[in-house]
mmCIF file of C-alpha atoms in Angstrom:
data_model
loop_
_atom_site.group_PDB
_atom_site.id
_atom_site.type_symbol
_atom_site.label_atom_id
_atom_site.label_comp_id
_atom_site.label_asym_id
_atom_site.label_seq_id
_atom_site.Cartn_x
_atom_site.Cartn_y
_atom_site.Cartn_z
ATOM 1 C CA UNK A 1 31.508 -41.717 -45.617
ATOM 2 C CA UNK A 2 29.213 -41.323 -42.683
ATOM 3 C CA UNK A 3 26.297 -42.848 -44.634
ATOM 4 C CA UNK A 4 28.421 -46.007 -45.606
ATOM 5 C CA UNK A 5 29.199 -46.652 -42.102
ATOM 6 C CA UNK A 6 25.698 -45.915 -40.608
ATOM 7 C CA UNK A 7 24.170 -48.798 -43.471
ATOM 8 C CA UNK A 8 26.969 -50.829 -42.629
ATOM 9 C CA UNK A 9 26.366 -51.208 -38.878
ATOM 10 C CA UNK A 10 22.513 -51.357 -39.505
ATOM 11 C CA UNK A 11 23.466 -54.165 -41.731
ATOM 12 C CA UNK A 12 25.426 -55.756 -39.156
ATOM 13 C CA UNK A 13 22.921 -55.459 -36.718
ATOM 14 C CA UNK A 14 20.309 -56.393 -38.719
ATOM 15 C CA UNK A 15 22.717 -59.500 -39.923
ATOM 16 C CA UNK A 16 23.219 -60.425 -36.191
ATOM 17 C CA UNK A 17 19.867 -60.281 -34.880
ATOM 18 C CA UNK A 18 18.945 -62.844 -38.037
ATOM 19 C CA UNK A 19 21.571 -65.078 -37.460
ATOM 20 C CA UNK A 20 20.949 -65.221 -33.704
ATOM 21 C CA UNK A 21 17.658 -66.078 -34.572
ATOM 22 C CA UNK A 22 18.093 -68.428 -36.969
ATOM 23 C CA UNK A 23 20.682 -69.946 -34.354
ATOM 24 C CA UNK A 24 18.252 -70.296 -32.082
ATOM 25 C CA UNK A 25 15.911 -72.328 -34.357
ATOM 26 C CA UNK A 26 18.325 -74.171 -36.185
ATOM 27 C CA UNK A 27 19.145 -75.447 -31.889
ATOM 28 C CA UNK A 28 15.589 -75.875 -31.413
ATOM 29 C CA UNK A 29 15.422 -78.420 -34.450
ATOM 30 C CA UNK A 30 17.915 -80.370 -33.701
ATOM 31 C CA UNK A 31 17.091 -80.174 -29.886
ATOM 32 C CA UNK A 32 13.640 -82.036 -30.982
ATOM 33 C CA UNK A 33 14.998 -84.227 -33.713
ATOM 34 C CA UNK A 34 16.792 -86.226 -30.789
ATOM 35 C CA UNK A 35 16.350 -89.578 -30.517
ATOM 36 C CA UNK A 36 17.192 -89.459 -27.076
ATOM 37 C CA UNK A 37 16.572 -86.103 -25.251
ATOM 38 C CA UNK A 38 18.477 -87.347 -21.658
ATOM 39 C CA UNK A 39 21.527 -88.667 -23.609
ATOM 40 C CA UNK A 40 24.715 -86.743 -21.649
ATOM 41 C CA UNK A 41 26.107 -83.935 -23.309
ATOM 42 C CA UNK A 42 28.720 -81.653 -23.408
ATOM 43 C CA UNK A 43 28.804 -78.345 -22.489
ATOM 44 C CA UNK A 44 27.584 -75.377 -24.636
ATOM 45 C CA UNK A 45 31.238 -73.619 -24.923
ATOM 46 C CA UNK A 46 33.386 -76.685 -25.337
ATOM 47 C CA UNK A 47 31.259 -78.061 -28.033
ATOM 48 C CA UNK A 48 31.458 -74.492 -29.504
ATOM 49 C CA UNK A 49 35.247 -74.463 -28.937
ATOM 50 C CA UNK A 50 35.369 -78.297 -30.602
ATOM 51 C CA UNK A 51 33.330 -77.010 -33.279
ATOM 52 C CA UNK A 52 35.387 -73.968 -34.279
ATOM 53 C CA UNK A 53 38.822 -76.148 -33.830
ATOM 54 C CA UNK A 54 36.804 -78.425 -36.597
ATOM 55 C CA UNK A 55 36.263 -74.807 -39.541
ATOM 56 C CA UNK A 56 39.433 -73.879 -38.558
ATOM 57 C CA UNK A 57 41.747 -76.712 -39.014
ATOM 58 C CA UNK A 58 39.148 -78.838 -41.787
ATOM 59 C CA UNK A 59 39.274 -81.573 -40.494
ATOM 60 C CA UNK A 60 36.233 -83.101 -42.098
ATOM 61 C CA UNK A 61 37.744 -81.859 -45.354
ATOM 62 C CA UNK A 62 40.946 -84.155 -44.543
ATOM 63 C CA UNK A 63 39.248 -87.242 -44.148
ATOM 64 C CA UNK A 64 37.493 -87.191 -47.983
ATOM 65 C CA UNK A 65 39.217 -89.673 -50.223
ATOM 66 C CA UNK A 66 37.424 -88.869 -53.442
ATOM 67 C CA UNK A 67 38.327 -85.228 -53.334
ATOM 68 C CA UNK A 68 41.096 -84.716 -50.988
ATOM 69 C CA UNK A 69 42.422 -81.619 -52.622
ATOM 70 C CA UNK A 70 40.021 -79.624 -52.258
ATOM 71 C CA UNK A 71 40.722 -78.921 -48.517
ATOM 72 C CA UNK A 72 43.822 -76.819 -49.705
ATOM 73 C CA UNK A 73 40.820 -75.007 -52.169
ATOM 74 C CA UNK A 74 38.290 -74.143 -49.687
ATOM 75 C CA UNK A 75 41.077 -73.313 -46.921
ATOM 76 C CA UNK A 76 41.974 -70.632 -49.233
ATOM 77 C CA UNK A 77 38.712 -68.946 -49.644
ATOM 78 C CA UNK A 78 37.983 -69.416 -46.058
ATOM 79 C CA UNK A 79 41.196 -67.929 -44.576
ATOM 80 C CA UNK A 80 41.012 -65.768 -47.363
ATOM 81 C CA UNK A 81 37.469 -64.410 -46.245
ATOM 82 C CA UNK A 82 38.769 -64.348 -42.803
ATOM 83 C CA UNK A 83 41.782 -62.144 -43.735
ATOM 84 C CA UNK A 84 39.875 -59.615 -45.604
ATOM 85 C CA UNK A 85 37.527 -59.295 -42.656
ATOM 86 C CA UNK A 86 40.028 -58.677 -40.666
ATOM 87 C CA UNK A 87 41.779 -55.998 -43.017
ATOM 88 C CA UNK A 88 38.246 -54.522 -43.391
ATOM 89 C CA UNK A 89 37.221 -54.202 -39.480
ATOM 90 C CA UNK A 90 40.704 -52.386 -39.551
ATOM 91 C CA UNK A 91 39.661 -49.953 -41.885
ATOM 92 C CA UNK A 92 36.815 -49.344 -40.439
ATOM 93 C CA UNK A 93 38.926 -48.674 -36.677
ATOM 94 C CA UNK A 94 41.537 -46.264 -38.736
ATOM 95 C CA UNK A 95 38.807 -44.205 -40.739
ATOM 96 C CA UNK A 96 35.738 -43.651 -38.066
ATOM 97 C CA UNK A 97 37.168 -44.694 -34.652
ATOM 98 C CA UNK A 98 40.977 -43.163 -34.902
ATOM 99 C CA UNK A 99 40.205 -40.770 -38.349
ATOM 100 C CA UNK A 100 43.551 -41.550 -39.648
ATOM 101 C CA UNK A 101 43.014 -41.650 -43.979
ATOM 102 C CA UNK A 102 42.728 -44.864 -45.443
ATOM 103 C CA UNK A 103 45.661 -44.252 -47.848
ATOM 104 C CA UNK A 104 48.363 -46.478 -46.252
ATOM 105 C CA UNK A 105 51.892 -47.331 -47.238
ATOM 106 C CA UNK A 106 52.304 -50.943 -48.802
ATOM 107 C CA UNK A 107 53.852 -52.230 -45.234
ATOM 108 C CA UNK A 108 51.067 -51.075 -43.217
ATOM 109 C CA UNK A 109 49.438 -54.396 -41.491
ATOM 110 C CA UNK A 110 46.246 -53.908 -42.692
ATOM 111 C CA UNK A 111 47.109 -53.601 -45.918
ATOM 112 C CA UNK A 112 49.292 -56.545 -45.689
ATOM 113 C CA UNK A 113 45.789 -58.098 -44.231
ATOM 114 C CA UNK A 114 43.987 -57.424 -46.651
ATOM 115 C CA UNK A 115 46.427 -58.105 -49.756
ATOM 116 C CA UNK A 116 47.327 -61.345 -48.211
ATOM 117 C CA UNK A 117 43.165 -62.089 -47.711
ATOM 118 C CA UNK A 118 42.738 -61.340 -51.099
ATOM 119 C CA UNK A 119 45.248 -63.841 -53.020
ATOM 120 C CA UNK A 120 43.833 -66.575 -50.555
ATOM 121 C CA UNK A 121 41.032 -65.911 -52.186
ATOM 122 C CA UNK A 122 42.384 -65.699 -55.202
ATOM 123 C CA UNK A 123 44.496 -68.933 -55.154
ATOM 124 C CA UNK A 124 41.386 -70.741 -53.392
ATOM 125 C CA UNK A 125 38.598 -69.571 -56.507
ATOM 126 C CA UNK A 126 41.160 -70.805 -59.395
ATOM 127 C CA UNK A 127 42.374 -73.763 -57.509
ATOM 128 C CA UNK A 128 38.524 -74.874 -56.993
ATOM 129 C CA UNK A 129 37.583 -73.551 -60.981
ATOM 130 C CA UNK A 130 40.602 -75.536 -62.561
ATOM 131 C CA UNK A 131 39.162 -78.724 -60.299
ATOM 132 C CA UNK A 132 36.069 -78.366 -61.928
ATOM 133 C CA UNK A 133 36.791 -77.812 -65.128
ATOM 134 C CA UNK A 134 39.901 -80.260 -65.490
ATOM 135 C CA UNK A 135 38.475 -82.994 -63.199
ATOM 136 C CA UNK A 136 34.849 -83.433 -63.971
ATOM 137 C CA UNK A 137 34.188 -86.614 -63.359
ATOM 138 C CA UNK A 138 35.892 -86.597 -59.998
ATOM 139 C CA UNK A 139 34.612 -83.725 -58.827
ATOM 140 C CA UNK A 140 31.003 -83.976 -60.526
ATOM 141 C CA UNK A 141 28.487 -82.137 -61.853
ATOM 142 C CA UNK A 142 28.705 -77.749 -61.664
ATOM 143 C CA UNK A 143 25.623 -75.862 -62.249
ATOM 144 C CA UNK A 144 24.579 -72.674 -63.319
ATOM 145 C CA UNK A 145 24.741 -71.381 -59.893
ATOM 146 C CA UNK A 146 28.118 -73.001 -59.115
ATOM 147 C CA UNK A 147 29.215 -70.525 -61.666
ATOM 148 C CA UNK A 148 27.980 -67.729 -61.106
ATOM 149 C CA UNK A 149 29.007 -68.022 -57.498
ATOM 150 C CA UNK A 150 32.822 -68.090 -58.489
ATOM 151 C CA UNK A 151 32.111 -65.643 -60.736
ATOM 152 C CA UNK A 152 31.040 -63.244 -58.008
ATOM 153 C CA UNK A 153 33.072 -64.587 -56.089
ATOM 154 C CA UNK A 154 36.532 -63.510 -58.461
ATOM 155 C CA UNK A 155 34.895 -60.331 -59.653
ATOM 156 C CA UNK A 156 34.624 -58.878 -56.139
ATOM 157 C CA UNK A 157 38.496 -60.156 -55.427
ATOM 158 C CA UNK A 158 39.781 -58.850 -58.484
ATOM 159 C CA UNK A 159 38.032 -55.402 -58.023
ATOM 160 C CA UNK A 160 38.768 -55.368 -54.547
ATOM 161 C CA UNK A 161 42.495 -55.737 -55.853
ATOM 162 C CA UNK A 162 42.014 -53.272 -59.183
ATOM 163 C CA UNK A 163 40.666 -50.384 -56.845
ATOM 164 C CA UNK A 164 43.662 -50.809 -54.567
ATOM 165 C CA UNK A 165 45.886 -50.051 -57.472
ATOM 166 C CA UNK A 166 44.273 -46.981 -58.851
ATOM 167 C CA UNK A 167 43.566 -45.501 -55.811
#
């Protein structure tokens, strides 16, 4: 197991240093795409704050009137996503930091986490899949990569869910 974790946190690293970066150009873009650079602005962490009030609660999502449902969709596979990272960071705590064995009794709250996480998920990939394929002309157009996004998407969930079974 000592080799998972070690390529995880290099991972992790290596996945914060990038998106720091990229952060810091993605600011720099729109810092220079102003149209006026002394307009007043708010401050770094309430805008941040105002910003993750916006993911969390979807508010943009709300105010579509073509296709209002799909809030409900993506809130699923977002919370969903947010669950299961949860449930995994609390693996990660009992098996390396505390060395307690990773097979847990049905009640324990990671567990719960992480079963909860992944029918969110669930429910959120066939609620946006039975959109698409029952709605087409509301919801438009899917592509190839549409697809096989969901696809990866449900096979990761439902192997996630198949390996907590047998194990």
């Amino acid at each position: 197991h000592i080799w998972i974790d070690v390529f995880t946190i290099i991972a992790l690293g290596f996945a914060l240093i990038v998106g720091v970066w990229g952060g810091k150009r993605f600011w720099c873009g729109l810092r220079s795409s102003e149209a006026d650079p002394h307009a007043s602005r708010q401050p770094f962490g309430k805008s941040l704050a105002l910003t993750v009030v916006d993911i969390f609660t979807h508010r943009y999502f709300k105010l579509c009137k073509v296709n209002k449902s799909r809030t409900h969709a993506h809130a699923g596979i977002l919370y969903g996503f947010l669950l299961l990272l949860a449930a995994t960071t609390g693996a990660f705590v009992y098996s390396t930091i505390l060395g307690w064995e990773l097979s847990r009794a049905p009640y324990d709250p990671i567990k719960v986490l992480g079963n909860l996480g992944g029918g969110l998920l669930l429910l959120g990939l066939t609620w946006v899949s039975w959109r698409r394929l029952a709605n087409r002309d509301e919801v438009g157009r899917s592509n190839y990569f549409d697809w096989y996004f969901v696809g990866i998407l449900y096979m990761a969930t439902i192997t996630g869910f198949a390996l907590e079974i047998i194990r």
